[in-house]
Short mmCIF file of C-alpha atoms in Angstrom, two decimals:
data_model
loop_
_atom_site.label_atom_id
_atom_site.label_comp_id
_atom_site.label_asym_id
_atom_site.label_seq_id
_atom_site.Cartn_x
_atom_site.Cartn_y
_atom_site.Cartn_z
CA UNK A 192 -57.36 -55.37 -14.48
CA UNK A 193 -57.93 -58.88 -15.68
CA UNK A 194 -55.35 -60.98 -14.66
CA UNK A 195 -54.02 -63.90 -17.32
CA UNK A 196 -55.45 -66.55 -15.68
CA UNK A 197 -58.49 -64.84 -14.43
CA UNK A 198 -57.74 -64.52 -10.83
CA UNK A 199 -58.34 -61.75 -8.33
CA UNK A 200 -55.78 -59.38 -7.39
CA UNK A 201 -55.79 -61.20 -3.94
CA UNK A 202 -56.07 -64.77 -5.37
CA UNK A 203 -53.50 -67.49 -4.61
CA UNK A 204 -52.98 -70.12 -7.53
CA UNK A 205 -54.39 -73.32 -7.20
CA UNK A 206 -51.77 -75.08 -4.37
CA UNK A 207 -51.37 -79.11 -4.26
CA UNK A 208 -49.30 -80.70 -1.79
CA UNK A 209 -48.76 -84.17 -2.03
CA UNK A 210 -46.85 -85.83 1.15
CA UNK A 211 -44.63 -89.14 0.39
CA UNK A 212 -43.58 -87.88 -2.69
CA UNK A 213 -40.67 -89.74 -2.59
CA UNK A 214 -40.08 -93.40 -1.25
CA UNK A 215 -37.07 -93.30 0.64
CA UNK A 216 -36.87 -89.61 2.40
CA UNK A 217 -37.26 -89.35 5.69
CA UNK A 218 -40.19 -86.53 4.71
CA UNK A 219 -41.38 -85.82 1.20
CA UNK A 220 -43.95 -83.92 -0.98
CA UNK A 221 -44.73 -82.70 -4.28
CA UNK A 222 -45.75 -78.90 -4.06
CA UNK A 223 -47.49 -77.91 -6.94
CA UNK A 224 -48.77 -74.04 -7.26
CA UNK A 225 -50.05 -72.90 -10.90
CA UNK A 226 -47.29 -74.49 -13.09
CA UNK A 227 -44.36 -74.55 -10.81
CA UNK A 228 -43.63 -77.78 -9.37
CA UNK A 229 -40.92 -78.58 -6.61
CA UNK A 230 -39.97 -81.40 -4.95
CA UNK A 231 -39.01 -81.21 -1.14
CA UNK A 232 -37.17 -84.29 0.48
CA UNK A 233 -35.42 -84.05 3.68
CA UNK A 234 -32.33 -86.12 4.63
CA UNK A 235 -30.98 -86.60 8.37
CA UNK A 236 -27.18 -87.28 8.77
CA UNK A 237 -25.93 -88.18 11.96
CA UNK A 238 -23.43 -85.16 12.31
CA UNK A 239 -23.85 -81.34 12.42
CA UNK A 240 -21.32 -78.67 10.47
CA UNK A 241 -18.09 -78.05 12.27
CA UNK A 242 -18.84 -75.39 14.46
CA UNK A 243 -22.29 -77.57 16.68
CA UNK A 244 -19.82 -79.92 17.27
CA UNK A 245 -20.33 -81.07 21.02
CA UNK A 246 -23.13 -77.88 21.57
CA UNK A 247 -25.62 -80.86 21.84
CA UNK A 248 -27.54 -79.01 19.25
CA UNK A 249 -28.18 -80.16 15.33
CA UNK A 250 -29.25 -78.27 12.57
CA UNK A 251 -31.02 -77.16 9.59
CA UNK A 252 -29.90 -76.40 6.12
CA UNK A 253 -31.75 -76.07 2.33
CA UNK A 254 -30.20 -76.91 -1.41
CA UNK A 255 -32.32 -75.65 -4.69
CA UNK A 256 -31.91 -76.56 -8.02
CA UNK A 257 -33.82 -76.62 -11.35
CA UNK A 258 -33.88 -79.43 -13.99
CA UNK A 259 -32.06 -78.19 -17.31
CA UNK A 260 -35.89 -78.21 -18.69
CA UNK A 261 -37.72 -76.17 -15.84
CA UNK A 262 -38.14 -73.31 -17.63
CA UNK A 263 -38.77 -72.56 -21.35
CA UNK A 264 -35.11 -73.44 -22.95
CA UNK A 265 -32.75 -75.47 -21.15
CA UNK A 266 -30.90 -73.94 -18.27
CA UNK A 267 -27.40 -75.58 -17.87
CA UNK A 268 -27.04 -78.14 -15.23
CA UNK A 269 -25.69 -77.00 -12.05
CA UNK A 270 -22.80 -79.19 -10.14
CA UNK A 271 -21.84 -79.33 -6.43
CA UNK A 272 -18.71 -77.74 -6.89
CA UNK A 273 -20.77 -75.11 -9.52
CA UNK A 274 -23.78 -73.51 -7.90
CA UNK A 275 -25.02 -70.17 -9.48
CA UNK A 276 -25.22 -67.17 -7.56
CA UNK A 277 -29.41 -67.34 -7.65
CA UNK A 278 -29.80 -70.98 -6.40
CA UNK A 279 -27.06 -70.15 -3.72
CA UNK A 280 -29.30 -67.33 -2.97
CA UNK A 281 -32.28 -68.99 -2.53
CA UNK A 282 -31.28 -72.35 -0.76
CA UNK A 283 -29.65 -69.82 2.12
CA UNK A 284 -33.32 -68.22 2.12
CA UNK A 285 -35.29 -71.84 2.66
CA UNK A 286 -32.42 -72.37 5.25
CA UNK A 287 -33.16 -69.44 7.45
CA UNK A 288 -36.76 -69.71 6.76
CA UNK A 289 -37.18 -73.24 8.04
CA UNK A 290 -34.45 -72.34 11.16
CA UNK A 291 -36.28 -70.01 12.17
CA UNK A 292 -39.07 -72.06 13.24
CA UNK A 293 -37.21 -74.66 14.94
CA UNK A 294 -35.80 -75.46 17.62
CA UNK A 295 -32.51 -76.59 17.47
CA UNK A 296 -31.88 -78.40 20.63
CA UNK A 297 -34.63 -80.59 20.33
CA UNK A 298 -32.45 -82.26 17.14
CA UNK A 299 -29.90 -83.98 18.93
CA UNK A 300 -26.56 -83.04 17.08
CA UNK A 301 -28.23 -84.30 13.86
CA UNK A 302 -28.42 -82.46 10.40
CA UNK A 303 -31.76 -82.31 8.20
CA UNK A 304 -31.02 -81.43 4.84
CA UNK A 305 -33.98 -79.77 2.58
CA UNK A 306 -33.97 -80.94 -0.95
CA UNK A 307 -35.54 -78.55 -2.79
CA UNK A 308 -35.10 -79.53 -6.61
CA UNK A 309 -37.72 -77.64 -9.21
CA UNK A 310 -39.37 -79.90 -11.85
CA UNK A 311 -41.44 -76.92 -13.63
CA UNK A 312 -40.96 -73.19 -12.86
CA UNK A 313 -43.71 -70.70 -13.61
CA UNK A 314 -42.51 -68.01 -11.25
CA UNK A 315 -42.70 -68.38 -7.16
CA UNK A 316 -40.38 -71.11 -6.81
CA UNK A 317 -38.53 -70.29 -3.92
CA UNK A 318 -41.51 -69.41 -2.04
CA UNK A 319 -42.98 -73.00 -3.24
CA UNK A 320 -39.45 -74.27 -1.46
CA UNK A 321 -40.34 -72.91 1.56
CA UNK A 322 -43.87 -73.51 1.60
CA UNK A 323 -43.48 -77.47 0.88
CA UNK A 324 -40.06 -77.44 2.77
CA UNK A 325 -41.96 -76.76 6.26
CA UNK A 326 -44.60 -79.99 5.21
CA UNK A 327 -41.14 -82.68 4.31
CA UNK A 328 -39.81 -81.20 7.72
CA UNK A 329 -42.76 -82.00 9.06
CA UNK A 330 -43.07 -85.15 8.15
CA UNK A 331 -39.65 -86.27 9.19
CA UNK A 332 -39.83 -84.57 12.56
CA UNK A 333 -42.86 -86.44 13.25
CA UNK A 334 -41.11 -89.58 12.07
CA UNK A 335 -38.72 -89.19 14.17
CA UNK A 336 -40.52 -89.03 17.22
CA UNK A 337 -42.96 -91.78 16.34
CA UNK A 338 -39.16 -93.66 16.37
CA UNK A 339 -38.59 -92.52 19.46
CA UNK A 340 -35.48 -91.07 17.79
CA UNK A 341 -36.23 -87.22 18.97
CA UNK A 342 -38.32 -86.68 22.45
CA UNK A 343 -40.16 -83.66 21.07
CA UNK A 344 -41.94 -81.79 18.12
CA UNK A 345 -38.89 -79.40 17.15
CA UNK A 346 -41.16 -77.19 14.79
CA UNK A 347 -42.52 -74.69 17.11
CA UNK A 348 -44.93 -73.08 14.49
CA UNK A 349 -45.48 -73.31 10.69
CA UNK A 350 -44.14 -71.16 8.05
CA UNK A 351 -45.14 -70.15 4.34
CA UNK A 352 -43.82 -68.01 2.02
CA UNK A 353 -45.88 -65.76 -0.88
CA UNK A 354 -44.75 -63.45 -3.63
CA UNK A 355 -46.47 -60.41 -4.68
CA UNK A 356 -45.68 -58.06 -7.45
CA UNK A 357 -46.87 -54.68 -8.45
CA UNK A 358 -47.91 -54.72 -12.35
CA UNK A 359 -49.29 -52.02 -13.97
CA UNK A 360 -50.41 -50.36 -11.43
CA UNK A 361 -51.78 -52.97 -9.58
CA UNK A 362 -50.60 -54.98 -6.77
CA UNK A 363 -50.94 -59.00 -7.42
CA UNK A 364 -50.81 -61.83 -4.91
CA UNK A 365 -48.96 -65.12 -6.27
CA UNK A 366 -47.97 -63.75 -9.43
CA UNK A 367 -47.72 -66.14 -12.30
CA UNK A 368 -44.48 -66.53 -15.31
CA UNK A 369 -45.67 -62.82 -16.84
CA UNK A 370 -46.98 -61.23 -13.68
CA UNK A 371 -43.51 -61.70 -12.47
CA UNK A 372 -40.97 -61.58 -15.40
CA UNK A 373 -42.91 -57.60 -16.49
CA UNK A 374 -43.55 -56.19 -12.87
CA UNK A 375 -42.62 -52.97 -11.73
CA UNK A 376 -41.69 -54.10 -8.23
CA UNK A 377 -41.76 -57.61 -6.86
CA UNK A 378 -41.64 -59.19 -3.16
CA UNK A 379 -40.85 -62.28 -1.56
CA UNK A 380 -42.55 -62.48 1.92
CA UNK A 381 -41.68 -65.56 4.57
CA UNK A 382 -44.03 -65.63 7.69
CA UNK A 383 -44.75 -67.99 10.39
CA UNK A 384 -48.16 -68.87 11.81
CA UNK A 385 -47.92 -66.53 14.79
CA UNK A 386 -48.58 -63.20 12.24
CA UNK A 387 -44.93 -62.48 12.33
CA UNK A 388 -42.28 -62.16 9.42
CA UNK A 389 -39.44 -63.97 8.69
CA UNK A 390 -37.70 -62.35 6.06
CA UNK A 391 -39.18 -59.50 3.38
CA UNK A 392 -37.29 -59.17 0.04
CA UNK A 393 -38.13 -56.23 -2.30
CA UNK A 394 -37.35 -55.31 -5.62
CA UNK A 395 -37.59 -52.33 -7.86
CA UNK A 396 -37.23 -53.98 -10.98
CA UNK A 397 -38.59 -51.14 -13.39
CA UNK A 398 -39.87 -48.61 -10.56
CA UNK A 399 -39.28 -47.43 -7.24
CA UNK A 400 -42.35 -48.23 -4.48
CA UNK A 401 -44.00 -45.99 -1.94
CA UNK A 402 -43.88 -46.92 2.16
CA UNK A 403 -47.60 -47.30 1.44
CA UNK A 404 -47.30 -50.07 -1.40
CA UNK A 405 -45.17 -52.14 1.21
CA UNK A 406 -47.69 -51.96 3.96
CA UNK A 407 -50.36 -52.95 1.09
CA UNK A 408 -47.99 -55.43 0.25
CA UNK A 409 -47.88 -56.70 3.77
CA UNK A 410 -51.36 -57.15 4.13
CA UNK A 411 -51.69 -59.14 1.14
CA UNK A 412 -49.04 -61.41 1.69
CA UNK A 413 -50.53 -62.32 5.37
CA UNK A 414 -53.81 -62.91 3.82
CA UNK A 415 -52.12 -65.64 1.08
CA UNK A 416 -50.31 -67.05 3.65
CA UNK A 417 -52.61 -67.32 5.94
CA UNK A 418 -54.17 -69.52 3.38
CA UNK A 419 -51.56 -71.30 2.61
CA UNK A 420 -51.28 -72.37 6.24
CA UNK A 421 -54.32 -73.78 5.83
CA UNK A 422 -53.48 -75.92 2.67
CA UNK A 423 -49.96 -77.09 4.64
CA UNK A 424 -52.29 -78.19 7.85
CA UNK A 425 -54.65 -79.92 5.49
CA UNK A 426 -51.75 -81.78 4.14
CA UNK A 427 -50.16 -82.83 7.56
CA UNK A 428 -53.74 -84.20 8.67
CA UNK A 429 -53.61 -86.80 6.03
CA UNK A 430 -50.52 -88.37 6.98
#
């Protein structure tokens, strides 16, 4: 099957990741990946949530939303007291994805919060999230510690995040706006750089899958990811 925008099956879209995005973060960076674009900033506050109180540990936490003029027509803007049930969704998903490869007692009782705000969405934006929120972490954890603010490297690996979808019959890495919106099935896939998952979400949307699409589906979500690690470490060098 030809693909749209003549990729391979197993083809990521091109990925950018531009670090310092933003001027006054304490880590920052454009991701861009096909259309989508998402800004990541992260934000430390000097406090943790009520119950790390005096645990001597701080913590990590995510918030997603889309400009009214993301998408095709204008999606209403969202409020803090008036989050929809997707972007909830999703900004608990960066949060445990980005948690789960750090380690909280290296923080100090400090709170990092992930920005993750969508200028253009052409599918794959929460994976995007995750993907460029593990570079602004980055870059603020290593801030940090330059500052002498932290005594250690918290992040104890990296972590990426890939969708795949199965459309017409075929199973698609990094599907783009129609790939995604028409498929049969579609999957979310978080994974760190030691080979292991983080979280797997997956979605009959017109038809149920086989045990045999998810281990195909497996294998070609480690391969874009693996990738993608790549593109992240490339992006951390240039700092």
């Amino acid at each position: 099957m030809s693909r749209i925008d003549n990729r391979a099956p197993d083809e990521l879209r091109a990925i950018k990741i531009t670090p310092g995005f933003q001027s006054f973060a304490e880590g920052s960076v454009l991701i861009e990946q096909g259309q989508t674009r998402v800004i990541c900033s992260v934000s430390m506050e000097d406090r943790v949530p009520a119950f790390l109180r005096n645990s001597g540990t701080g913590w990590v936490t995510a918030e997603y939303a889309m400009l009214p003029r993301a998408t095709s027509t204008r999606t209403p803007r969202e409020s803090a007291t008036k989050i929809s049930g997707r972007s909830q969704e999703i900004q608990r998903l960066v949060g445990r994805s980005l948690r789960a490869v750090t380690d909280m007692s290296a923080l100090g009782e400090r709170n990092f919060v992930v920005d993750c705000d969508v200028l253009q969405a052409d599918a794959g934006t929460r994976t995007a999230a995750i993907t460029g929120g593990y570079v602004a972490l980055f870059m603020a954890f290593n801030r940090l510690l330059q500052l002498g603010v932290i005594k250690k490297m918290p992040l104890k690996s990296q972590v990426a995040a890939v969708s795949v979808s199965m459309y017409k019959g075929e199973i698609l890495l990094d599907p783009s706006f129609e790939e995604d919106c028409n498929a049969d099935s579609d999957f979310n896939l978080v994974m760190n750089s030691n080979g292991e998952f983080i979280e797997i979400q997956g979605t009959a949307e017109k038809r149920a899958y086989s045990r045999g699409t998810i281990d195909s589906v497996l294998s070609l979500a480690d391969k874009g990811i693996r990738q993608i690690f790549e593109i992240q470490a490339a992006a951390v060098a240039s700092l």
